[in-house]
CSV table of C-alpha atoms and ligand atoms in Angstrom, one decimal:
chain,number,residue,atom,x,y,z
A,172,ASP,CA,48.7,-11.8,-19.8
A,173,PRO,CA,48.4,-15.3,-18.3
A,174,GLU,CA,47.4,-13.9,-14.9
A,175,MET,CA,44.5,-12.1,-16.4
A,176,SER,CA,43.3,-15.0,-18.5
A,177,SER,CA,43.4,-17.3,-15.4
A,178,GLY,CA,41.2,-14.7,-13.7
A,179,ILE,CA,38.8,-15.0,-16.6
A,180,ALA,CA,38.8,-18.8,-16.4
A,181,GLU,CA,38.1,-18.6,-12.7
A,182,ASN,CA,35.2,-16.3,-13.3
A,183,ILE,CA,33.8,-18.6,-15.9
A,184,ALA,CA,34.1,-21.5,-13.5
A,185,LEU,CA,32.5,-19.5,-10.7
A,186,ALA,CA,29.6,-18.4,-13.0
A,187,HIS,CA,29.1,-22.1,-13.9
A,188,ASP,CA,29.0,-23.2,-10.3
A,189,LEU,CA,26.6,-20.4,-9.4
A,190,LYS,CA,24.3,-21.4,-12.2
A,191,ASP,CA,24.4,-25.0,-10.9
A,192,ALA,CA,23.7,-23.9,-7.4
A,193,LEU,CA,20.6,-21.9,-8.5
A,194,ARG,CA,19.3,-24.9,-10.5
A,195,LEU,CA,20.5,-27.9,-8.5
A,196,ARG,CA,21.9,-27.0,-5.1
A,197,PRO,CA,19.8,-24.1,-3.8
A,198,GLU,CA,20.9,-25.1,-0.2
A,199,GLU,CA,24.2,-23.3,-1.0
A,200,LEU,CA,22.4,-20.0,-1.3
A,201,THR,CA,20.8,-18.1,1.5
A,202,LEU,CA,19.7,-14.6,2.4
A,203,PHE,CA,21.0,-12.7,5.4
A,204,TYR,CA,18.8,-9.9,6.9
A,205,GLN,CA,20.1,-6.6,8.2
A,206,PRO,CA,17.8,-4.3,10.2
A,207,LEU,CA,17.0,-0.7,9.2
A,208,PHE,CA,15.9,1.9,11.8
A,209,GLU,CA,14.3,5.3,12.1
A,210,LEU,CA,17.2,7.3,13.5
A,211,ARG,CA,15.3,9.7,15.8
A,212,SER,CA,13.2,7.0,17.5
A,213,GLY,CA,15.3,3.9,17.1
A,214,ARG,CA,12.1,2.2,15.7
A,215,LEU,CA,12.7,-0.9,13.5
A,216,LEU,CA,11.6,0.0,9.9
A,217,GLY,CA,12.5,-3.2,8.1
A,218,ALA,CA,15.4,-5.1,6.8
A,219,GLU,CA,17.6,-5.5,3.8
A,220,ALA,CA,18.0,-8.9,2.3
A,221,LEU,CA,21.6,-9.7,1.4
A,222,MET,CA,22.6,-12.7,-0.6
A,223,ARG,CA,25.2,-15.3,0.7
A,224,TRP,CA,26.7,-18.2,-1.1
A,225,THR,CA,28.6,-21.1,0.5
A,226,HIS,CA,30.6,-22.7,-2.3
A,227,PRO,CA,31.3,-26.5,-1.8
A,228,ILE,CA,35.1,-26.0,-2.2
A,229,HIS,CA,35.8,-22.2,-1.7
A,230,GLY,CA,33.5,-21.8,1.3
A,231,MET,CA,31.6,-18.5,1.8
A,232,ILE,CA,32.0,-16.2,-1.2
A,233,ALA,CA,31.0,-12.5,-0.7
A,234,PRO,CA,28.4,-11.0,-3.0
A,235,GLY,CA,31.0,-8.3,-3.8
A,236,VAL,CA,32.8,-11.2,-5.7
A,237,PHE,CA,30.0,-13.3,-7.2
A,238,ILE,CA,27.5,-10.5,-8.1
A,239,PRO,CA,29.8,-8.8,-10.6
A,240,VAL,CA,30.6,-12.2,-12.1
A,241,ALA,CA,26.9,-13.0,-12.4
A,242,GLU,CA,26.3,-9.5,-13.9
A,243,SER,CA,29.0,-10.0,-16.6
A,244,ARG,CA,27.5,-13.4,-17.5
A,245,GLY,CA,23.9,-12.0,-17.8
A,246,MET,CA,22.6,-14.0,-14.8
A,247,MET,CA,21.0,-11.3,-12.7
A,248,THR,CA,17.4,-12.0,-13.7
A,249,MET,CA,17.9,-15.6,-12.6
A,250,ILE,CA,19.5,-14.5,-9.3
A,251,GLY,CA,16.9,-11.8,-8.8
A,252,ASN,CA,14.0,-14.2,-9.1
A,253,TRP,CA,15.7,-16.6,-6.7
A,254,VAL,CA,16.2,-13.8,-4.2
A,255,LEU,CA,12.6,-12.5,-4.4
A,256,THR,CA,11.1,-16.0,-4.2
A,257,GLU,CA,13.3,-16.9,-1.1
A,258,ALA,CA,12.4,-13.5,0.5
A,259,CYS,CA,8.7,-14.2,0.1
A,260,ARG,CA,9.1,-17.7,1.4
A,261,GLN,CA,10.9,-16.3,4.5
A,262,ILE,CA,8.2,-13.7,5.2
A,263,ARG,CA,5.5,-16.3,4.9
A,264,SER,CA,7.4,-18.6,7.2
A,265,TRP,CA,7.7,-15.9,9.9
A,266,GLN,CA,4.0,-15.1,9.5
A,267,LYS,CA,3.2,-18.8,10.0
A,268,ASP,CA,5.4,-18.9,13.1
A,269,GLY,CA,3.4,-16.0,14.5
A,270,LEU,CA,6.3,-13.6,14.2
A,271,HIS,CA,5.4,-10.1,13.2
A,272,PHE,CA,7.6,-8.5,10.5
A,273,SER,CA,6.6,-4.9,10.4
A,274,GLY,CA,7.8,-2.5,7.9
A,275,ARG,CA,9.4,-3.4,4.6
A,276,LEU,CA,11.9,-5.8,3.2
A,277,SER,CA,14.5,-4.1,1.0
A,278,ILE,CA,15.5,-6.1,-2.1
A,279,ASN,CA,18.5,-5.2,-4.3
A,280,ILE,CA,17.6,-5.1,-7.9
A,281,ALA,CA,20.3,-5.2,-10.7
A,282,ALA,CA,20.2,-2.9,-13.7
A,283,GLN,CA,19.9,-6.1,-15.9
A,284,GLN,CA,16.6,-7.0,-14.3
A,285,ILE,CA,14.9,-3.8,-15.3
A,286,GLU,CA,16.0,-4.2,-18.9
A,287,ASP,CA,13.2,-6.7,-19.2
A,288,ALA,CA,9.9,-4.8,-20.0
A,289,PHE,CA,8.0,-7.6,-18.2
A,290,PHE,CA,10.0,-7.1,-14.9
A,291,PRO,CA,7.1,-5.4,-13.0
A,292,ASP,CA,4.7,-8.2,-14.1
A,293,LEU,CA,7.2,-10.9,-13.2
A,294,ILE,CA,7.9,-9.7,-9.7
A,295,ASN,CA,4.2,-9.0,-9.1
A,296,GLU,CA,3.5,-12.6,-10.0
A,297,ILE,CA,6.2,-14.0,-7.7
A,298,ILE,CA,4.9,-11.9,-4.7
A,299,ARG,CA,1.1,-12.6,-5.4
A,300,ALA,CA,1.8,-16.3,-5.7
A,301,GLU,CA,3.0,-16.2,-2.1
A,302,GLY,CA,-0.1,-14.2,-1.1
A,303,LEU,CA,2.0,-11.1,-0.3
A,304,GLU,CA,1.6,-7.5,-1.4
A,305,PRO,CA,4.1,-5.2,-3.1
A,306,ARG,CA,3.8,-2.6,-0.3
A,307,LEU,CA,5.8,-5.1,1.9
A,308,PHE,CA,8.9,-4.5,-0.3
A,309,GLU,CA,11.3,-1.7,-1.0
A,310,LEU,CA,13.3,-2.2,-4.2
A,311,GLU,CA,16.9,-0.8,-4.2
A,312,LEU,CA,18.5,0.1,-7.5
A,313,THR,CA,22.0,1.7,-7.5
A,314,GLU,CA,22.4,5.2,-8.8
A,315,SER,CA,25.0,4.0,-11.3
A,316,GLY,CA,22.7,1.2,-12.4
A,317,MET,CA,19.9,3.7,-12.9
A,318,MET,CA,22.1,5.9,-15.0
A,319,LYS,CA,22.9,3.1,-17.5
A,320,ASN,CA,19.6,3.9,-19.0
A,321,ILE,CA,17.9,6.7,-17.2
A,322,GLU,CA,14.8,7.0,-19.4
A,323,GLN,CA,14.1,3.3,-18.9
A,324,SER,CA,14.8,3.6,-15.2
A,325,ILE,CA,12.3,6.4,-14.8
A,326,ASP,CA,9.7,4.4,-16.8
A,327,MET,CA,10.3,1.3,-14.6
A,328,PHE,CA,10.2,3.2,-11.3
A,329,THR,CA,6.9,4.8,-12.4
A,330,GLN,CA,5.4,1.5,-13.2
A,331,LEU,CA,6.7,-0.2,-10.0
A,332,ASN,CA,5.6,2.8,-7.9
A,333,ALA,CA,2.1,2.5,-9.4
A,334,ALA,CA,2.1,-1.2,-8.6
A,335,GLY,CA,2.6,-0.4,-4.9
A,336,PHE,CA,6.4,-1.0,-4.5
A,337,SER,CA,8.5,1.4,-2.5
A,338,LEU,CA,11.7,2.5,-4.3
A,339,ALA,CA,15.1,3.5,-3.1
A,340,ILE,CA,18.3,4.8,-4.9
A,341,ASP,CA,21.2,2.8,-3.5
A,342,ASP,CA,24.9,3.9,-3.3
A,343,PHE,CA,23.7,7.5,-3.7
A,344,GLY,CA,26.5,10.0,-4.4
A,345,THR,CA,28.6,7.7,-6.6
A,346,GLY,CA,26.5,7.7,-9.8
A,347,TYR,CA,26.5,11.2,-11.2
A,348,SER,CA,22.8,11.7,-11.6
A,349,SER,CA,21.4,15.2,-12.0
A,350,LEU,CA,18.6,16.9,-10.2
A,351,ALA,CA,16.7,17.1,-13.5
A,352,TYR,CA,16.5,13.3,-13.5
A,353,LEU,CA,16.0,12.8,-9.8
A,354,LYS,CA,12.9,15.1,-9.9
A,355,ARG,CA,11.3,12.7,-12.4
A,356,LEU,CA,12.0,9.6,-10.4
A,357,PRO,CA,9.2,8.4,-8.1
A,358,ALA,CA,11.8,7.2,-5.5
A,359,ARG,CA,10.9,7.3,-1.9
A,360,LYS,CA,14.4,7.2,-0.5
A,361,LEU,CA,18.0,8.1,-1.2
A,362,LYS,CA,20.5,5.7,0.3
A,363,ILE,CA,23.7,7.5,1.1
A,364,ASP,CA,26.7,5.4,0.0
A,365,LYS,CA,28.7,4.0,2.9
A,366,SER,CA,32.0,5.4,1.6
A,367,PHE,CA,30.8,8.9,2.6
A,368,VAL,CA,29.4,7.8,5.9
A,369,GLN,CA,32.5,6.0,7.0
A,370,ASP,CA,34.7,9.1,7.1
A,371,MET,CA,32.1,11.8,7.7
A,372,VAL,CA,33.3,12.5,11.2
A,373,GLU,CA,36.9,13.0,10.3
A,374,ASP,CA,36.7,14.2,6.8
A,375,ILE,CA,35.0,17.6,6.2
A,376,ASN,CA,34.5,16.9,2.5
A,377,ASP,CA,32.6,13.7,3.2
A,378,HIS,CA,30.6,15.5,5.9
A,379,THR,CA,29.7,18.1,3.4
A,380,ILE,CA,28.6,15.5,0.9
A,381,VAL,CA,26.4,13.7,3.4
A,382,ALA,CA,24.9,17.1,4.5
A,383,THR,CA,24.2,18.0,0.9
A,384,ILE,CA,22.5,14.7,0.1
A,385,ILE,CA,20.3,15.0,3.1
A,386,ALA,CA,19.3,18.6,2.2
A,387,MET,CA,18.7,17.4,-1.4
A,388,GLY,CA,16.5,14.6,-0.2
A,389,LYS,CA,14.4,17.1,1.8
A,390,THR,CA,14.1,19.4,-1.3
A,391,LEU,CA,13.0,16.5,-3.5
A,392,GLY,CA,10.6,15.2,-0.8
A,393,MET,CA,12.6,11.9,-0.4
A,394,ARG,CA,13.7,10.2,2.8
A,395,THR,CA,17.4,9.7,3.4
A,396,ILE,CA,19.0,6.6,4.9
A,397,ALA,CA,22.7,6.3,5.8
A,398,GLU,CA,24.3,2.9,5.3
A,399,GLY,CA,27.4,1.6,6.8
A,400,VAL,CA,27.0,3.4,10.2
A,401,GLU,CA,29.6,1.8,12.4
A,402,THR,CA,29.9,4.3,15.3
A,403,ARG,CA,27.9,6.3,17.8
A,404,ALA,CA,29.8,9.4,16.5
A,405,GLN,CA,28.5,8.8,13.0
A,406,ALA,CA,24.9,8.3,14.2
A,407,ASP,CA,25.1,11.5,16.3
A,408,ALA,CA,26.4,13.5,13.3
A,409,LEU,CA,23.7,12.0,11.1
A,410,LEU,CA,21.0,12.9,13.6
A,411,ALA,CA,22.3,16.5,13.8
A,412,LEU,CA,22.0,16.7,10.0
A,413,GLY,CA,18.4,15.5,10.0
A,414,CYS,CA,19.0,12.1,8.3
A,415,ASP,CA,15.8,9.9,8.6
A,416,GLU,CA,17.1,6.4,8.7
A,417,VAL,CA,20.2,4.3,9.5
A,418,GLN,CA,21.6,0.9,8.8
A,419,GLY,CA,25.0,-0.4,9.8
A,420,TYR,CA,27.1,-2.6,12.2
A,421,HIS,CA,26.5,0.0,15.0
A,422,PHE,CA,22.8,-0.9,15.0
A,423,GLY,CA,22.8,-4.5,13.7
A,424,ARG,CA,24.8,-6.7,11.3
A,425,PRO,CA,23.4,-8.8,8.4
A,426,GLU,CA,22.4,-12.2,10.0
A,427,PRO,CA,20.8,-15.5,9.1
A,428,ALA,CA,17.0,-15.4,9.3
A,429,PRO,CA,16.7,-17.3,12.6
A,430,VAL,CA,19.2,-15.0,14.3
A,431,PHE,CA,17.5,-11.9,12.8
A,432,ALA,CA,14.1,-13.1,14.0
A,433,GLU,CA,15.3,-13.9,17.5
A,434,LYS,CA,16.7,-10.4,17.9
A,435,TRP,CA,14.3,-8.2,16.0
A,436,LEU,CA,10.9,-9.9,15.5
A,437,HIS,CA,8.3,-10.3,18.2
A,438,ALA,CA,5.6,-12.9,18.5
A,439,VAL,CA,2.1,-11.6,17.9
A,440,GLY,CA,-0.9,-12.6,20.0
A,441,ARG,CA,1.0,-15.2,22.1
B,622,C2E,P1,24.8,-2.9,-0.9
B,622,C2E,O1,23.4,-3.1,-1.5
B,622,C2E,O2,25.3,-1.6,-0.9
B,622,C2E,O3,24.7,-3.6,0.5
B,622,C2E,C1,25.3,-3.0,1.7
B,622,C2E,C2,26.6,-3.8,2.0
B,622,C2E,O4,27.2,-3.1,3.1
B,622,C2E,C3,26.4,-5.2,2.4
B,622,C2E,O5,27.5,-5.9,1.9
B,622,C2E,C4,26.4,-5.1,3.9
B,622,C2E,O6,26.7,-6.3,4.5
B,622,C2E,C5,27.4,-4.1,4.1
B,622,C2E,N1,27.3,-3.4,5.4
B,622,C2E,C6,26.2,-3.2,6.2
B,622,C2E,N2,26.5,-2.5,7.3
B,622,C2E,C7,27.8,-2.2,7.2
B,622,C2E,C8,28.7,-1.4,8.1
B,622,C2E,O7,28.4,-0.9,9.1
B,622,C2E,N3,30.0,-1.3,7.7
B,622,C2E,C9,30.5,-1.9,6.5
B,622,C2E,N4,31.7,-1.8,6.2
B,622,C2E,N5,29.6,-2.6,5.7
B,622,C2E,C10,28.3,-2.7,6.0
B,622,C2E,P2,27.3,-7.4,1.3
B,622,C2E,O8,26.3,-8.1,2.0
B,622,C2E,O9,28.7,-7.9,1.2
B,622,C2E,O10,26.8,-7.0,-0.2
B,622,C2E,C11,27.6,-6.3,-1.1
B,622,C2E,C12,26.9,-5.9,-2.3
B,622,C2E,O11,26.5,-7.1,-3.1
B,622,C2E,C13,25.6,-5.2,-2.0
B,622,C2E,O12,25.9,-3.8,-1.7
B,622,C2E,C14,24.8,-5.4,-3.3
B,622,C2E,O13,25.3,-4.4,-4.2
B,622,C2E,C15,25.2,-6.8,-3.7
B,622,C2E,N6,24.2,-7.7,-3.3
B,622,C2E,C16,24.0,-8.4,-2.2
B,622,C2E,N7,22.9,-9.2,-2.2
B,622,C2E,C17,22.3,-8.9,-3.4
B,622,C2E,C18,21.1,-9.4,-4.1
B,622,C2E,O14,20.3,-10.1,-3.6
B,622,C2E,N8,20.9,-8.8,-5.4
B,622,C2E,C19,21.7,-8.0,-6.0
B,622,C2E,N9,21.4,-7.5,-7.2
B,622,C2E,N10,22.8,-7.5,-5.4
B,622,C2E,C20,23.1,-8.0,-4.1
B,623,CA,CA1,21.5,-2.2,-1.1
B,624,CA,CA1,24.6,0.5,-0.8
């Protein structure tokens, strides 16, 4: 199928450009920051770092496009290292400017990254080199990524937890994990996939799924966060169900670091 093969050729070209950007043109890459809140109080709990790539010809390419390409080309460790290094640099830069970033910065981790047994050492090194501590970070791994190798994921989570990182299971509800596994995972948080949140007010099935995940979180002693909260009605429904945290356009969009800082970070001692 010629259409299919041209898709493959495009992906190869994209992967090549991304590799070049990582090595030679890091100015094409940046992180956006989206705030996370405690639902009951509205208190800022931290932010999620989300990658953005401005391609010299194609313009802004969404991570939903380039991350799968990078995954299929085995580039996620390279990307993950860039993301963490850049996140550390940003936190240090806010600190130097006297801006107080309280709470944690959530970083997305790809399944490929935890296949490397040295992953905990590697990220510890990156963070310590910047004079920062693991407790400043929450690592998000998708439920489906976790299920690719559940025993390895449990082992990795255990090591990362012991090193002081906070851990969250992303896109929860889409990955078919069982309670037997969840019980053994030292995760602090379940992140309810936005596909369930989006229709929970209109669709009774999605409402039931969200309610069940929140109840499950309580049983397991894990916090729950809903992502993709776009309306007041969704926030109210989540509050009624006892959801702990929220993230979404209704509360704040992902934005470049200076915009995020202007809106959400306050100066200390000045
Ligand atoms: P994710 O980790 O599930 O990130 C949440 C996505 O939901 C983000 O899309 C965010 O912009 C979007 N979002 C936030 N609030 C709302 C809302 O209220 N409504 C809707 N419709 N969407 C909302 P984004 O930034 O396009 O990222 C897409 C995915 O790409 C992420 O999904 C994550 O899987 C991946 N990704 C992004 N940055 C990184 C990264 O640094 N490392 C890795 N491994 N993956 C990344
Ligand atoms: Ca995420
Ligand atoms: Ca997610």
